[in-house]
């Protein structure tokens, strides 16, 4: 194989997986710096998907010796606000530093180890290996047009109890159709280099506008006032963290009986549900 595995090909071994992680990390680094990455968008998405497939199929090997994604060097004279934007993470007063995992998102395919269309058992198996403990429950059945739906809360393996890092929603007919990522405890997820989790609304809007201008795409605003890529399968909600409102993204496909992603939003994620808020 070459230094960078061929996008779309199955990663043959752990060495190929390590090189693929390095290639994707380098592309992320280039985008954050405002440079043109060596990988085009199709190659990036294909390679990211190959990485996720390898991690799903070789979980024990990956967890035992996962390659570190190199830190992104930031000049000392860079303003502190810009440093947060480069890393795509947010430090919330009173919560400490969040050491988030990095998950990749592919529209209409999935996020991290989760694939849209999965059954409850498949979600539990995939999510438990990556994060930790899972809990399953029935969603409130508010609309007769929707088939019965379940939620799966996934918590990190920590000595003390912690809130769910990820909440997945699975319907009987559509399978997994929504993945909500907690603003504080959830993994760090980006869409084409745009960090989406736990972001201050003003900072995220600034980055989203720059993203749209660079790629010639449209923006859309959520009811919570968050700006994000249009038609990407991402619905940005707000989550109160102390006295601060942070972004809680929902990664979605249209579920059975719905016309749009907005129609597909689980009632448990509506404003006032305890998760999201506007």
XYZ file of C-alpha atoms in Angstrom:
278
model
C 0.000 0.000 0.000
C 1.025 3.640 -0.422
C 1.661 6.051 2.450
C -2.038 6.935 2.420
C -4.497 4.056 1.893
C -6.608 4.314 -1.234
C -9.922 6.001 -0.297
C -12.828 3.573 -0.496
C -10.597 0.533 0.012
C -10.862 -1.665 3.085
C -8.023 -0.942 5.504
C -5.917 -4.093 5.402
C -4.301 -3.912 8.834
C -3.583 -1.713 11.837
C -0.668 -0.060 10.061
C -2.979 1.041 7.238
C -5.488 2.234 9.833
C -2.778 4.296 11.559
C -1.764 5.949 8.271
C -5.406 6.664 7.465
C -5.905 8.364 10.845
C -2.788 10.464 10.206
C -4.047 11.485 6.740
C -7.472 12.528 8.029
C -5.921 14.395 10.957
C -3.631 16.259 8.574
C -6.623 17.270 6.441
C -8.454 18.510 9.548
C -5.350 20.469 10.558
C -5.109 22.077 7.109
C -8.767 23.143 7.144
C -8.455 24.684 10.592
C -5.456 26.676 9.384
C -7.340 27.847 6.295
C -5.153 25.820 3.921
C -6.249 23.529 1.096
C -6.038 19.922 2.358
C -4.291 17.262 0.289
C -7.436 15.122 0.392
C -10.450 16.287 -1.611
C -13.880 16.038 0.019
C -14.774 12.663 -1.528
C -11.446 11.130 -0.543
C -11.762 12.539 2.987
C -15.251 11.108 3.499
C -14.262 7.729 2.050
C -11.180 7.512 4.242
C -13.081 8.612 7.343
C -15.707 5.934 6.663
C -12.963 3.299 6.219
C -11.516 4.329 9.589
C -14.873 3.939 11.308
C -15.443 0.532 9.698
C -12.043 -0.657 10.877
C -12.688 0.625 14.413
C -16.037 -1.156 14.491
C -14.606 -4.470 13.248
C -11.356 -4.376 15.254
C -12.499 -2.627 18.410
C -10.235 -4.441 20.902
C -7.126 -3.864 18.796
C -7.950 -0.181 18.325
C -8.693 0.441 22.007
C -5.466 -1.306 23.010
C -3.224 0.802 20.786
C -5.214 3.628 19.222
C -2.973 6.092 17.362
C -2.965 9.575 18.842
C -4.287 12.334 16.636
C -1.495 14.917 16.683
C -2.232 18.189 18.502
C -2.679 21.220 16.306
C 0.119 23.738 16.980
C -1.192 27.224 17.717
C 1.136 30.258 17.846
C 1.569 31.791 21.288
C 0.295 35.151 20.051
C -2.988 33.662 18.830
C -5.948 35.232 20.694
C -7.555 32.883 23.222
C -10.900 33.015 21.395
C -9.250 31.853 18.177
C -7.494 29.048 20.044
C -10.846 27.651 21.073
C -12.031 27.831 17.478
C -8.919 26.021 16.211
C -9.457 23.161 18.592
C -13.212 23.148 18.075
C -13.747 22.582 21.782
C -15.257 24.781 24.432
C -14.206 25.211 28.046
C -17.278 25.819 30.147
C -16.733 27.406 33.565
C -17.249 24.838 36.296
C -17.041 21.778 34.060
C -13.279 21.333 33.718
C -11.448 20.370 30.534
C -13.458 17.997 28.370
C -11.281 15.270 26.860
C -13.654 14.370 24.062
C -13.268 11.575 21.556
C -13.265 12.595 17.914
C -16.119 11.167 15.870
C -16.599 11.606 12.141
C -19.985 12.490 10.665
C -21.063 11.432 7.181
C -24.460 12.814 6.050
C -27.086 10.109 5.442
C -24.611 7.443 6.649
C -23.937 7.939 10.338
C -21.798 9.437 13.084
C -18.987 7.715 14.957
C -19.709 3.985 15.247
C -23.446 4.518 14.702
C -25.069 3.961 11.297
C -28.517 5.238 10.399
C -30.944 2.333 10.067
C -29.393 0.275 12.886
C -31.660 -1.710 15.200
C -31.701 -1.142 18.956
C -29.443 -4.164 19.535
C -26.970 -2.970 16.894
C -26.824 0.513 18.426
C -26.235 -0.915 21.906
C -23.444 -3.157 20.646
C -21.719 -0.404 18.659
C -22.076 2.365 21.243
C -21.190 0.288 24.300
C -17.829 -0.633 22.819
C -16.867 2.985 22.109
C -18.143 4.769 25.212
C -19.484 2.568 27.964
C -22.759 1.800 29.706
C -26.071 1.921 27.836
C -29.702 2.205 28.907
C -32.770 1.676 26.701
C -36.274 3.046 27.121
C -39.504 3.714 25.241
C -40.091 7.139 23.693
C -43.417 8.859 24.183
C -45.638 7.955 21.227
C -47.139 11.330 20.284
C -47.869 10.877 16.575
C -49.839 7.991 15.082
C -47.926 8.376 11.801
C -44.685 7.297 13.520
C -43.852 3.715 14.405
C -42.904 2.905 18.033
C -39.583 4.459 18.987
C -36.884 3.778 21.578
C -34.091 5.883 23.070
C -30.650 4.540 23.946
C -28.571 6.561 26.405
C -24.831 5.937 26.285
C -22.642 6.978 29.205
C -18.892 7.009 29.531
C -17.020 4.478 31.640
C -16.353 6.641 34.670
C -16.147 5.855 38.414
C -18.861 8.393 39.201
C -22.261 8.539 37.480
C -22.360 10.976 34.578
C -25.039 12.285 32.219
C -25.456 10.537 28.846
C -22.721 11.444 26.359
C -24.895 10.371 23.424
C -28.602 9.635 23.045
C -29.660 7.595 20.016
C -33.242 7.290 18.766
C -34.435 4.194 16.908
C -37.863 3.658 15.361
C -39.309 0.254 14.511
C -39.676 1.043 10.786
C -36.759 3.414 10.101
C -34.142 2.112 12.527
C -31.647 4.616 13.931
C -32.673 8.053 12.683
C -31.308 10.529 15.243
C -28.133 10.826 17.344
C -27.993 13.637 19.922
C -24.559 14.589 21.280
C -24.302 16.144 24.734
C -22.678 19.585 24.806
C -20.317 18.682 27.680
C -19.928 14.906 27.905
C -20.385 13.991 24.246
C -17.659 13.206 21.708
C -16.267 16.031 19.597
C -17.969 15.914 16.197
C -17.315 18.111 13.167
C -19.007 18.454 9.800
C -16.365 18.929 7.111
C -14.049 20.583 9.638
C -16.766 22.700 11.313
C -16.865 21.828 15.031
C -20.465 21.521 16.252
C -20.499 20.244 19.844
C -20.615 22.462 22.929
C -20.053 25.686 21.004
C -20.919 29.212 22.052
C -23.595 30.505 19.681
C -21.646 33.592 18.584
C -18.427 31.666 17.954
C -20.237 28.919 16.049
C -22.061 31.468 13.907
C -18.761 33.145 12.990
C -17.205 29.820 12.012
C -20.348 28.722 10.145
C -20.407 31.913 8.062
C -16.730 31.434 7.170
C -17.456 27.802 6.293
C -20.341 28.791 4.007
C -18.336 31.483 2.262
C -15.383 29.152 1.669
C -17.533 26.358 0.226
C -20.288 28.310 -1.460
C -23.101 26.685 0.518
C -26.152 28.083 2.284
C -26.673 28.479 6.018
C -29.757 27.767 8.039
C -30.596 28.859 11.564
C -32.158 26.599 14.156
C -34.947 27.799 16.465
C -32.223 28.215 19.106
C -30.425 30.660 16.819
C -27.520 28.401 15.836
C -26.134 28.687 12.315
C -25.062 25.548 10.467
C -24.699 24.037 6.980
C -27.979 23.705 5.108
C -29.226 20.254 4.050
C -26.522 18.458 5.980
C -28.694 16.327 8.240
C -27.672 18.378 11.282
C -30.216 20.115 13.525
C -28.484 22.371 16.058
C -30.246 22.704 19.395
C -29.273 24.507 22.571
C -28.334 22.976 25.930
C -27.966 24.919 29.164
C -24.610 24.254 30.843
C -24.761 26.134 34.113
C -25.724 29.636 33.018
C -24.298 29.210 29.520
C -26.177 28.031 26.403
C -24.122 25.613 24.305
C -24.780 23.758 21.057
C -26.249 20.231 21.229
C -26.273 18.850 17.658
C -28.736 16.250 16.419
C -27.423 14.155 13.522
C -30.464 12.923 11.616
C -32.164 11.338 8.656
C -35.878 11.671 7.921
C -37.785 9.041 9.857
C -40.818 7.031 8.803
C -43.935 9.178 8.378
C -42.024 12.491 8.382
C -41.308 14.944 5.573
C -38.234 16.745 6.940
C -35.606 16.446 9.651
C -37.502 19.000 11.721
C -40.604 16.795 11.576
C -38.453 13.832 12.602
C -37.120 15.392 15.813
C -37.896 13.147 18.811
C -40.233 14.735 21.337
C -37.590 14.056 23.992
C -35.407 16.678 22.239
C -38.110 19.368 22.092
C -37.505 22.594 24.025
C -38.346 22.074 27.666
C -37.655 18.342 27.573
C -34.626 18.704 29.828
C -32.095 18.193 27.016
C -32.487 20.928 24.448
C -33.746 24.426 25.015
C -34.386 27.574 23.036
